[in-house]
Short mmCIF file of C-alpha atoms and ligand atoms in Angstrom, two decimals:
data_model
loop_
_atom_site.label_atom_id
_atom_site.label_comp_id
_atom_site.label_asym_id
_atom_site.label_seq_id
_atom_site.Cartn_x
_atom_site.Cartn_y
_atom_site.Cartn_z
CA UNK A 1 96.96 110.68 112.57
CA UNK A 2 95.53 107.37 111.80
CA UNK A 3 96.08 104.50 114.10
CA UNK A 4 98.78 101.68 113.39
CA UNK A 5 97.19 98.40 114.08
CA UNK A 6 98.61 94.80 114.22
CA UNK A 7 95.58 92.41 114.76
CA UNK A 8 95.98 88.61 115.07
CA UNK A 9 93.12 86.56 113.64
CA UNK A 10 93.20 83.09 115.32
CA UNK A 11 90.27 81.79 113.63
CA UNK A 12 88.89 78.56 114.84
CA UNK A 13 92.18 77.34 116.56
CA UNK A 14 93.61 76.57 120.20
CA UNK A 15 92.11 75.12 123.11
CA UNK A 16 91.43 77.22 126.24
CA UNK A 17 94.79 76.24 127.91
CA UNK A 18 96.60 76.86 124.65
CA UNK A 19 95.02 80.34 124.28
CA UNK A 20 95.97 81.30 127.70
CA UNK A 21 99.42 80.26 127.14
CA UNK A 22 99.84 81.81 123.66
CA UNK A 23 98.28 85.26 125.30
CA UNK A 24 100.69 85.24 128.08
CA UNK A 25 103.71 84.72 125.92
CA UNK A 26 102.63 87.61 123.62
CA UNK A 27 102.19 89.80 126.69
CA UNK A 28 105.40 89.01 127.99
CA UNK A 29 107.38 89.46 124.78
CA UNK A 30 105.66 92.57 123.49
CA UNK A 31 106.60 94.41 126.79
CA UNK A 32 106.59 98.14 126.09
CA UNK A 33 105.97 97.79 122.15
CA UNK A 34 102.27 97.30 122.50
CA UNK A 35 100.14 100.31 123.01
CA UNK A 36 103.04 102.95 122.31
CA UNK A 37 102.20 103.58 118.81
CA UNK A 38 100.74 100.39 117.69
CA UNK A 39 97.62 99.01 118.80
CA UNK A 40 97.80 95.13 119.17
CA UNK A 41 94.56 93.11 119.06
CA UNK A 42 93.99 89.51 119.38
CA UNK A 43 90.85 88.40 117.59
CA UNK A 44 90.07 84.98 119.57
CA UNK A 45 87.25 82.47 119.27
CA UNK A 46 84.14 83.38 121.18
CA UNK A 47 84.36 81.00 124.13
CA UNK A 48 87.91 82.54 125.12
CA UNK A 49 86.79 86.06 125.04
CA UNK A 50 86.12 86.55 128.78
CA UNK A 51 89.12 84.80 130.07
CA UNK A 52 91.44 86.31 127.85
CA UNK A 53 90.06 89.84 128.40
CA UNK A 54 90.59 89.09 132.00
CA UNK A 55 94.04 87.87 131.37
CA UNK A 56 95.20 91.06 129.36
CA UNK A 57 93.54 93.28 131.91
CA UNK A 58 94.83 96.81 131.78
CA UNK A 59 97.89 95.67 129.43
CA UNK A 60 98.05 97.55 126.16
CA UNK A 61 96.93 94.34 124.24
CA UNK A 62 93.21 94.43 123.37
CA UNK A 63 91.05 91.30 122.60
CA UNK A 64 88.58 91.18 119.60
CA UNK A 65 85.87 88.78 118.28
CA UNK A 66 85.93 87.48 114.79
CA UNK A 67 82.06 87.78 113.91
CA UNK A 68 78.86 88.93 115.43
CA UNK A 69 75.13 88.69 114.28
CA UNK A 70 73.37 91.33 112.52
CA UNK A 71 70.47 91.04 115.01
CA UNK A 72 70.55 92.69 118.41
CA UNK A 73 68.86 89.97 120.67
CA UNK A 74 66.47 87.16 120.14
CA UNK A 75 65.68 83.65 118.76
CA UNK A 76 68.93 83.06 116.79
CA UNK A 77 70.35 80.05 118.30
CA UNK A 78 74.13 79.84 118.05
CA UNK A 79 74.68 83.57 117.25
CA UNK A 80 76.58 86.04 119.25
CA UNK A 81 75.22 89.71 119.44
CA UNK A 82 77.24 92.78 119.19
CA UNK A 83 75.73 94.11 122.63
CA UNK A 84 76.97 90.92 124.22
CA UNK A 85 80.59 91.84 123.16
CA UNK A 86 80.06 95.39 124.27
CA UNK A 87 78.68 94.05 127.63
CA UNK A 88 81.93 91.97 127.97
CA UNK A 89 83.89 95.31 127.12
CA UNK A 90 85.30 93.61 124.02
CA UNK A 91 86.06 96.56 121.84
CA UNK A 92 86.75 94.90 118.30
CA UNK A 93 85.04 92.79 115.91
CA UNK A 94 86.25 91.43 112.52
CA UNK A 95 83.58 91.56 109.98
CA UNK A 96 83.14 90.23 106.39
CA UNK A 97 86.31 87.99 106.49
CA UNK A 98 86.61 86.17 103.25
CA UNK A 99 85.93 82.90 105.09
CA UNK A 100 82.80 84.14 106.38
CA UNK A 101 81.81 85.25 102.78
CA UNK A 102 82.77 81.97 101.23
CA UNK A 103 81.54 79.41 103.78
CA UNK A 104 78.80 81.24 105.47
CA UNK A 105 77.33 83.02 102.34
CA UNK A 106 77.98 86.71 103.93
CA UNK A 107 77.57 89.27 101.10
CA UNK A 108 77.56 93.16 101.21
CA UNK A 109 73.87 93.57 102.16
CA UNK A 110 74.32 91.45 105.38
CA UNK A 111 77.56 93.02 106.14
CA UNK A 112 76.06 96.45 105.98
CA UNK A 113 73.83 95.28 108.68
CA UNK A 114 76.50 93.87 110.65
CA UNK A 115 78.34 97.00 110.72
CA UNK A 116 75.42 98.89 111.83
CA UNK A 117 74.73 96.90 114.83
CA UNK A 118 78.37 96.92 115.81
CA UNK A 119 78.40 100.54 115.60
CA UNK A 120 75.19 100.96 117.47
CA UNK A 121 76.89 98.75 120.16
CA UNK A 122 80.13 100.99 120.06
CA UNK A 123 82.45 98.45 118.69
CA UNK A 124 85.01 99.31 116.31
CA UNK A 125 84.73 96.85 113.32
CA UNK A 126 87.62 95.45 111.19
CA UNK A 127 85.90 95.23 107.77
CA UNK A 128 87.54 92.88 105.45
CA UNK A 129 87.43 93.13 101.62
CA UNK A 130 89.53 91.52 99.01
CA UNK A 131 89.40 89.79 95.63
CA UNK A 132 89.69 86.09 94.81
CA UNK A 133 92.54 84.81 92.29
CA UNK A 134 90.09 84.75 89.29
CA UNK A 135 89.21 88.61 89.74
CA UNK A 136 92.87 89.52 90.02
CA UNK A 137 93.78 87.49 87.04
CA UNK A 138 90.64 88.95 84.99
CA UNK A 139 92.17 92.44 86.16
CA UNK A 140 88.88 93.60 87.79
CA UNK A 141 90.20 93.39 91.43
CA UNK A 142 89.98 97.22 91.85
CA UNK A 143 86.41 97.48 90.83
CA UNK A 144 85.39 94.55 93.08
CA UNK A 145 86.98 95.86 96.06
CA UNK A 146 85.57 99.31 95.51
CA UNK A 147 82.18 97.59 95.21
CA UNK A 148 82.67 95.49 98.49
CA UNK A 149 83.58 98.82 100.29
CA UNK A 150 80.52 100.53 99.00
CA UNK A 151 78.05 97.94 99.55
CA UNK A 152 78.99 97.55 103.36
CA UNK A 153 80.09 101.06 104.41
CA UNK A 154 78.85 103.90 101.97
CA UNK A 155 75.52 104.22 103.97
CA UNK A 156 77.52 105.22 106.93
CA UNK A 157 77.96 108.95 108.01
CA UNK A 158 81.38 110.56 108.24
CA UNK A 159 81.48 110.11 112.02
CA UNK A 160 80.56 106.51 111.71
CA UNK A 161 83.05 105.51 108.98
CA UNK A 162 85.88 106.80 111.15
CA UNK A 163 85.12 104.02 113.70
CA UNK A 164 85.64 101.47 111.02
CA UNK A 165 89.17 99.89 110.36
CA UNK A 166 89.40 98.47 106.83
CA UNK A 167 91.34 95.36 106.04
CA UNK A 168 92.51 94.58 102.39
CA UNK A 169 92.81 90.79 102.43
CA UNK A 170 93.28 89.43 98.89
CA UNK A 171 91.75 86.09 98.99
CA UNK A 172 94.66 84.41 97.08
CA UNK A 173 97.05 85.39 99.69
CA UNK A 174 95.11 84.16 102.84
CA UNK A 175 96.72 81.01 104.14
CA UNK A 176 98.78 80.25 101.04
CA UNK A 177 101.92 81.60 101.73
CA UNK A 178 101.61 83.92 98.83
CA UNK A 179 101.92 87.46 100.02
CA UNK A 180 100.84 90.40 97.78
CA UNK A 181 103.86 92.31 97.00
CA UNK A 182 104.35 95.64 98.78
CA UNK A 183 103.54 97.51 95.62
CA UNK A 184 100.30 95.34 95.00
CA UNK A 185 99.29 96.17 98.63
CA UNK A 186 100.05 99.85 98.44
CA UNK A 187 98.18 100.19 94.99
CA UNK A 188 95.09 98.66 96.50
CA UNK A 189 95.10 100.54 99.59
CA UNK A 190 95.50 103.73 97.83
CA UNK A 191 92.60 102.72 95.84
CA UNK A 192 90.46 102.17 98.76
CA UNK A 193 91.57 105.31 100.53
CA UNK A 194 90.84 107.37 97.24
CA UNK A 195 87.33 105.76 97.20
CA UNK A 196 86.53 106.66 100.75
CA UNK A 197 87.70 110.15 99.86
CA UNK A 198 85.46 110.54 97.07
CA UNK A 199 82.49 109.60 99.44
CA UNK A 200 83.74 111.29 102.66
CA UNK A 201 86.46 113.81 101.62
CA UNK A 202 90.16 113.58 101.88
CA UNK A 203 90.43 114.46 105.45
CA UNK A 204 88.20 111.68 106.80
CA UNK A 205 89.78 109.01 104.46
CA UNK A 206 93.13 110.11 105.86
CA UNK A 207 91.91 109.07 109.38
CA UNK A 208 90.91 105.65 108.50
CA UNK A 209 93.37 102.76 109.15
CA UNK A 210 93.84 100.38 106.18
CA UNK A 211 95.45 97.17 107.30
CA UNK A 212 96.81 94.28 104.95
CA UNK A 213 95.92 90.84 105.28
CA UNK A 214 97.12 87.69 103.76
CA UNK A 215 100.16 85.64 104.53
CA UNK A 216 101.97 88.54 106.56
CA UNK A 217 105.04 87.11 108.47
CA UNK A 218 107.89 88.23 110.37
CA UNK A 219 109.96 88.45 107.18
CA UNK A 220 107.64 90.39 104.89
CA UNK A 221 105.85 92.51 107.54
CA UNK A 222 108.57 95.42 107.61
CA UNK A 223 108.30 96.01 103.71
CA UNK A 224 104.65 95.90 103.82
CA UNK A 225 104.28 98.19 106.70
CA UNK A 226 106.60 100.96 105.17
CA UNK A 227 103.97 101.47 102.41
CA UNK A 228 102.30 104.87 102.97
CA UNK A 229 98.79 103.55 102.78
CA UNK A 230 99.45 100.48 104.81
CA UNK A 231 98.62 101.15 108.44
CA UNK A 232 99.23 97.68 109.72
CA UNK A 233 98.29 94.00 109.36
CA UNK A 234 95.60 91.37 109.89
CA UNK A 235 97.53 88.35 110.57
CA UNK A 236 96.24 84.78 110.38
CA UNK A 237 98.47 81.61 110.67
CA UNK A 238 101.56 83.84 111.88
CA UNK A 239 99.39 85.19 114.99
CA UNK A 240 99.33 81.58 116.29
CA UNK A 241 103.20 81.45 117.29
CA UNK A 242 104.09 84.13 119.90
CA UNK A 243 107.56 84.95 118.62
CA UNK A 244 106.48 85.23 114.89
CA UNK A 245 103.52 87.64 116.02
CA UNK A 246 105.64 89.72 118.27
CA UNK A 247 108.17 90.08 115.57
CA UNK A 248 105.35 91.42 113.25
CA UNK A 249 104.32 93.86 115.99
CA UNK A 250 107.83 95.22 116.22
CA UNK A 251 108.04 95.60 112.39
CA UNK A 252 105.50 98.29 112.51
CA UNK A 253 107.38 101.43 113.48
P1 PGA B 1 96.82 84.56 106.98
O1 PGA B 1 95.28 84.92 107.20
O2 PGA B 1 97.78 85.40 107.62
O3 PGA B 1 97.09 83.09 107.41
O4 PGA B 1 96.94 84.45 105.47
C1 PGA B 1 95.01 86.18 107.26
C2 PGA B 1 93.51 86.26 107.61
O5 PGA B 1 92.94 85.49 107.08
O6 PGA B 1 93.09 87.09 108.19
#
């Protein structure tokens, strides 16, 4: 059975002290919820990875990064290697978030390399895809998302793709307060799963978790999470507030 996941994406927010307070609040409030059937991941800024990993210790909450380099080591000032994350026992990394695509020019070719380095370092990537508003309005969103998945993932073997989590995040829903309807999310998730099945077979596609992201909050989470192909959420703004984030985790039953 595929894993249910709620991942917070803190983006470039919080001081170190605020990050520690938010983490302890989430740990206290999730109690037994995290780790039972839902994997809870906090994807935090690079400087906080070590201290927050120590803080969560053996609790069910996991810490993830928000990006990594396509290179293993070397003269790449300012970059962070997947092997550094591995050496710090950070198990997850978000790759291909639309903000990385938009502001840092990341494209399918680069993301395919980042996926490869992350897999080689034994990390689980949370690979993001999703269409901008203009593409949704033109009605070519399914085509674009299928292409994003193909470009970054279709060179992988069946064994490798099972170590990737896909996050569908329509760009028009990110940080806008405008969530996709449960039907829109379900439709696209089914398209993605079918596309994965066309390449890897139905059994493999059934094992891949597909998360929805884009203005998920405590009010809309439950409806989204009951969709058969929605296996959880990638949560931005609402993950910065402990009560709201934990209510989203609790909506994932
Ligand atoms: P949002 O962000 O929940 O603030 O819309 C989601 C994301 O960017 O991952």
